[in-house]
Amino acid sequence: QVECWHVVFIMAEKKLHRRGAGGSAWLRNAKNCANHILLQVVDALYSQLLWEEYGMPSPSFRDIVFEYLKSLCAAVDRVLPLLPAVYEIMTSKRTGLGPLRWRLSRMTERKENDPGSILFVSAIDPALHVKFISTGEPILCSQVGPRMKSFNKMIPRHEIDAVWALIGFFSSKSADGKPLELLVHSLITYRCGSLPSFASDLAPNQHQLQTASKEVKRVSVLLSSECFGTLPSIDTLMRDVVNN
């Protein structure tokens, strides 16, 4: 299936360059398709980073699976810039990745209360995936809102570490570094971040200093790899980091 999607996005890229149509319905459909695939990739990666929340005893993906996903993302990047799209998936109230739910697998015809049914945890409803395949209608975020926003700035440390891992997985040179800047700024300055924005009379402990040092190094790597785009656009982020 990964090879099939490769062909789809290569063809979409060629049509995009040939038509040069910025707002056409065709281009919108191609980007909706790429975003739909990316939404599932993010959910799959979350399942390996926070496997206990997904009801799993341990991570289950082999190295070859990550290689396939990386290759698939490279194909998606042909029609949809990865980092801005991932930022939307993490934060958008309309099309963002929603909360986790127990889902009924559509691989069998069994009912939900059947002892032989297959249940799994996911942020994506399989029925909505099938609906997208048949109608092209994007999966909309639940009323609860996107996962990142549901913590209301009280995002736990393990979630922050998971998002940093996602950033590392999807990192690529970006013409527009603003979405990544906003995401990184949130991770650092939320209440459980290494440099929280609220005032505190408590002296930082050794663990916080080590975490802050580690995250500043991560920002440095993103800077040197041009993931933020042009340097002037990240002035606010760097000023806040240095001031803290």
CSV table of C-alpha atoms in Angstrom, one decimal:
chain,number,residue,atom,x,y,z
A,1,GLN,CA,0.0,0.0,0.0
A,2,VAL,CA,2.9,2.4,0.7
A,3,GLU,CA,4.2,1.9,-2.8
A,4,CYS,CA,0.7,2.7,-4.2
A,5,TRP,CA,0.6,6.0,-2.2
A,6,HIS,CA,4.0,6.8,-3.6
A,7,VAL,CA,2.7,6.6,-7.1
A,8,VAL,CA,-0.4,8.7,-6.2
A,9,PHE,CA,1.6,11.5,-4.7
A,10,ILE,CA,4.2,11.5,-7.5
A,11,MET,CA,1.4,11.8,-10.0
A,12,ALA,CA,-0.2,14.6,-7.9
A,13,GLU,CA,3.1,16.5,-7.8
A,14,LYS,CA,3.5,16.3,-11.6
A,15,LYS,CA,-0.1,17.5,-12.1
A,16,LEU,CA,0.4,20.3,-9.6
A,17,HIS,CA,3.5,21.6,-11.4
A,18,ARG,CA,1.8,21.2,-14.8
A,19,ARG,CA,-1.4,22.9,-13.9
A,20,GLY,CA,0.0,25.5,-11.5
A,21,ALA,CA,-3.5,25.8,-10.1
A,22,GLY,CA,-3.3,27.3,-6.6
A,23,GLY,CA,-7.0,27.1,-5.6
A,24,SER,CA,-8.4,24.4,-7.8
A,25,ALA,CA,-10.7,21.7,-6.6
A,26,TRP,CA,-8.2,19.2,-7.8
A,27,LEU,CA,-5.4,20.6,-5.7
A,28,ARG,CA,-7.7,20.8,-2.7
A,29,ASN,CA,-8.6,17.1,-3.1
A,30,ALA,CA,-4.9,16.1,-3.4
A,31,LYS,CA,-4.0,18.0,-0.2
A,32,ASN,CA,-7.0,16.5,1.7
A,33,CYS,CA,-5.8,13.1,0.7
A,34,ALA,CA,-2.2,13.8,1.8
A,35,ASN,CA,-3.5,15.3,5.1
A,36,HIS,CA,-5.7,12.2,5.7
A,37,ILE,CA,-2.7,9.9,5.3
A,38,LEU,CA,-0.6,12.1,7.6
A,39,LEU,CA,-3.3,12.1,10.2
A,40,GLN,CA,-3.0,8.3,10.4
A,41,VAL,CA,0.8,8.4,10.5
A,42,VAL,CA,0.7,10.8,13.5
A,43,ASP,CA,-1.8,8.5,15.3
A,44,ALA,CA,0.4,5.5,14.5
A,45,LEU,CA,3.5,7.2,15.9
A,46,TYR,CA,1.7,8.3,19.0
A,47,SER,CA,0.8,4.6,19.6
A,48,GLN,CA,4.5,3.8,19.8
A,49,LEU,CA,5.5,6.8,21.9
A,50,LEU,CA,2.6,6.5,24.4
A,51,TRP,CA,1.8,2.8,24.0
A,52,GLU,CA,0.2,2.5,27.4
A,53,GLU,CA,-2.5,5.0,26.5
A,54,TYR,CA,-3.2,2.9,23.5
A,55,GLY,CA,-3.7,-0.2,25.6
A,56,MET,CA,-0.5,-1.9,24.5
A,57,PRO,CA,2.0,-3.7,26.7
A,58,SER,CA,5.0,-2.3,24.7
A,59,PRO,CA,5.8,-0.6,21.4
A,60,SER,CA,5.2,-3.1,18.6
A,61,PHE,CA,6.6,-1.5,15.4
A,62,ARG,CA,9.8,-3.0,13.9
A,63,ASP,CA,12.4,-0.7,12.3
A,64,ILE,CA,11.1,-1.6,8.9
A,65,VAL,CA,7.7,-0.1,9.7
A,66,PHE,CA,9.3,3.3,10.7
A,67,GLU,CA,11.3,3.2,7.4
A,68,TYR,CA,8.0,2.7,5.5
A,69,LEU,CA,6.3,5.5,7.4
A,70,LYS,CA,9.3,7.8,6.7
A,71,SER,CA,9.2,7.0,3.0
A,72,LEU,CA,5.4,7.6,3.0
A,73,CYS,CA,5.9,11.0,4.6
A,74,ALA,CA,8.5,11.9,2.0
A,75,ALA,CA,5.8,11.2,-0.6
A,76,VAL,CA,3.2,13.3,1.2
A,77,ASP,CA,5.8,16.1,1.3
A,78,ARG,CA,5.5,16.3,-2.5
A,79,VAL,CA,2.1,17.9,-2.3
A,80,LEU,CA,1.8,19.0,1.4
A,81,PRO,CA,4.7,20.6,3.4
A,82,LEU,CA,5.1,18.3,6.4
A,83,LEU,CA,5.8,20.5,9.4
A,84,PRO,CA,3.0,23.0,8.8
A,85,ALA,CA,0.6,20.1,8.2
A,86,VAL,CA,1.7,18.3,11.3
A,87,TYR,CA,1.2,21.5,13.3
A,88,GLU,CA,-2.3,21.7,12.0
A,89,ILE,CA,-2.9,18.1,13.0
A,90,MET,CA,-1.7,18.8,16.5
A,91,THR,CA,-3.6,22.0,17.1
A,92,SER,CA,-6.5,22.6,14.6
A,93,LYS,CA,-9.9,22.7,16.1
A,94,ARG,CA,-11.4,21.6,12.8
A,95,THR,CA,-9.2,18.9,11.5
A,96,GLY,CA,-6.8,18.2,14.4
A,97,LEU,CA,-6.1,14.8,15.9
A,98,GLY,CA,-8.8,14.3,18.6
A,99,PRO,CA,-8.8,12.3,21.8
A,100,LEU,CA,-8.3,8.6,22.1
A,101,ARG,CA,-11.2,6.2,22.0
A,102,TRP,CA,-11.8,2.5,21.9
A,103,ARG,CA,-12.7,1.6,18.4
A,104,LEU,CA,-14.3,-1.4,16.8
A,105,SER,CA,-12.2,-2.9,14.0
A,106,ARG,CA,-13.9,-3.1,10.6
A,107,MET,CA,-11.8,-6.2,9.7
A,108,THR,CA,-14.7,-8.4,11.0
A,109,GLU,CA,-18.5,-8.2,10.8
A,110,ARG,CA,-18.9,-8.7,14.5
A,111,LYS,CA,-20.8,-6.3,16.8
A,112,GLU,CA,-19.2,-4.2,19.5
A,113,ASN,CA,-20.5,-6.4,22.4
A,114,ASP,CA,-19.5,-9.7,20.7
A,115,PRO,CA,-16.7,-11.5,22.7
A,116,GLY,CA,-15.0,-12.2,19.4
A,117,SER,CA,-14.9,-8.6,18.2
A,118,ILE,CA,-11.6,-6.8,17.8
A,119,LEU,CA,-11.3,-3.5,19.7
A,120,PHE,CA,-8.3,-1.1,19.6
A,121,VAL,CA,-7.5,2.4,20.8
A,122,SER,CA,-7.1,5.2,18.3
A,123,ALA,CA,-7.9,8.8,17.7
A,124,ILE,CA,-9.3,8.0,14.3
A,125,ASP,CA,-12.7,6.4,13.8
A,126,PRO,CA,-12.4,3.6,11.2
A,127,ALA,CA,-15.9,4.4,10.0
A,128,LEU,CA,-14.8,8.0,9.2
A,129,HIS,CA,-11.8,6.7,7.4
A,130,VAL,CA,-14.0,4.5,5.2
A,131,LYS,CA,-16.2,7.5,4.6
A,132,PHE,CA,-13.3,9.6,3.4
A,133,ILE,CA,-12.2,6.9,1.0
A,134,SER,CA,-15.6,6.7,-0.6
A,135,THR,CA,-16.6,10.5,-0.5
A,136,GLY,CA,-13.4,12.5,0.1
A,137,GLU,CA,-15.0,14.1,3.2
A,138,PRO,CA,-12.2,15.0,5.7
A,139,ILE,CA,-12.3,13.7,9.2
A,140,LEU,CA,-13.3,16.5,11.5
A,141,CYS,CA,-12.0,16.9,15.0
A,142,SER,CA,-14.4,16.1,17.9
A,143,GLN,CA,-16.1,18.7,20.0
A,144,VAL,CA,-13.5,18.0,22.7
A,145,GLY,CA,-10.9,19.6,20.5
A,146,PRO,CA,-7.5,18.6,19.3
A,147,ARG,CA,-5.2,16.6,21.6
A,148,MET,CA,-2.7,19.3,22.2
A,149,LYS,CA,-5.3,21.9,23.2
A,150,SER,CA,-7.2,19.5,25.5
A,151,PHE,CA,-4.5,19.8,28.2
A,152,ASN,CA,-5.1,23.6,28.5
A,153,LYS,CA,-1.4,24.4,29.0
A,154,MET,CA,-1.2,21.7,31.6
A,155,ILE,CA,0.4,19.3,29.1
A,156,PRO,CA,2.2,16.4,31.0
A,157,ARG,CA,5.9,15.9,30.5
A,158,HIS,CA,5.5,12.5,28.7
A,159,GLU,CA,3.3,14.3,26.1
A,160,ILE,CA,5.9,17.0,25.6
A,161,ASP,CA,8.6,14.4,25.1
A,162,ALA,CA,6.3,12.5,22.6
A,163,VAL,CA,5.7,15.7,20.6
A,164,TRP,CA,9.5,16.4,20.5
A,165,ALA,CA,9.9,12.9,19.0
A,166,LEU,CA,7.3,13.6,16.4
A,167,ILE,CA,9.1,16.9,15.5
A,168,GLY,CA,12.3,14.9,15.0
A,169,PHE,CA,10.5,12.3,12.8
A,170,PHE,CA,8.9,14.9,10.6
A,171,SER,CA,11.7,17.5,10.5
A,172,SER,CA,12.6,18.8,7.1
A,173,LYS,CA,13.6,22.1,5.6
A,174,SER,CA,10.6,24.4,5.7
A,175,ALA,CA,9.9,27.5,3.7
A,176,ASP,CA,7.5,28.7,6.5
A,177,GLY,CA,9.0,28.0,10.0
A,178,LYS,CA,6.2,29.8,11.9
A,179,PRO,CA,4.1,26.7,12.7
A,180,LEU,CA,7.1,24.9,14.0
A,181,GLU,CA,8.2,27.9,16.0
A,182,LEU,CA,4.7,28.1,17.7
A,183,LEU,CA,4.7,24.4,18.5
A,184,VAL,CA,8.2,24.5,20.0
A,185,HIS,CA,7.4,27.7,21.9
A,186,SER,CA,4.4,25.9,23.5
A,187,LEU,CA,6.4,22.8,24.4
A,188,ILE,CA,9.0,24.9,26.2
A,189,THR,CA,6.8,27.4,28.0
A,190,TYR,CA,3.7,25.3,29.0
A,191,ARG,CA,3.5,24.6,32.8
A,192,CYS,CA,5.3,21.3,32.5
A,193,GLY,CA,7.8,22.7,30.0
A,194,SER,CA,11.4,23.2,30.9
A,195,LEU,CA,11.0,27.1,30.9
A,196,PRO,CA,7.4,27.7,32.0
A,197,SER,CA,6.1,31.1,31.2
A,198,PHE,CA,4.5,31.7,34.7
A,199,ALA,CA,6.5,33.3,37.5
A,200,SER,CA,7.9,31.0,40.2
A,201,ASP,CA,9.7,31.7,43.4
A,202,LEU,CA,11.2,28.2,43.4
A,203,ALA,CA,14.7,27.7,42.3
A,204,PRO,CA,15.1,25.4,39.3
A,205,ASN,CA,16.2,21.9,40.2
A,206,GLN,CA,18.9,19.9,38.5
A,207,HIS,CA,16.4,17.9,36.4
A,208,GLN,CA,14.8,21.0,35.1
A,209,LEU,CA,18.2,22.5,34.1
A,210,GLN,CA,19.2,19.3,32.3
A,211,THR,CA,15.8,19.2,30.5
A,212,ALA,CA,16.2,22.9,29.5
A,213,SER,CA,19.7,22.2,28.3
A,214,LYS,CA,18.5,19.3,26.2
A,215,GLU,CA,15.7,21.2,24.6
A,216,VAL,CA,17.9,24.2,23.8
A,217,LYS,CA,20.2,21.8,22.0
A,218,ARG,CA,17.1,20.5,20.1
A,219,VAL,CA,16.3,24.0,19.0
A,220,SER,CA,19.9,24.5,17.9
A,221,VAL,CA,19.6,21.4,15.7
A,222,LEU,CA,16.4,22.6,14.2
A,223,LEU,CA,18.0,26.0,13.5
A,224,SER,CA,21.1,24.5,11.9
A,225,SER,CA,18.9,22.3,9.7
A,226,GLU,CA,16.8,25.3,8.5
A,227,CYS,CA,13.6,23.7,9.8
A,228,PHE,CA,12.5,27.1,11.1
A,229,GLY,CA,13.0,28.7,7.7
A,230,THR,CA,14.8,32.1,7.7
A,231,LEU,CA,16.4,33.2,10.9
A,232,PRO,CA,14.5,36.5,11.5
A,233,SER,CA,11.2,34.7,11.9
A,234,ILE,CA,12.4,33.0,15.1
A,235,ASP,CA,13.5,36.1,17.0
A,236,THR,CA,10.7,35.9,19.5
A,237,LEU,CA,11.3,32.2,20.3
A,238,MET,CA,15.1,32.7,20.8
A,239,ARG,CA,14.5,35.9,22.9
A,240,ASP,CA,12.2,34.0,25.3
A,241,VAL,CA,14.6,31.1,25.6
A,242,VAL,CA,17.6,33.3,26.3
A,243,ASN,CA,15.6,35.5,28.8
A,244,ASN,CA,14.5,32.5,30.7
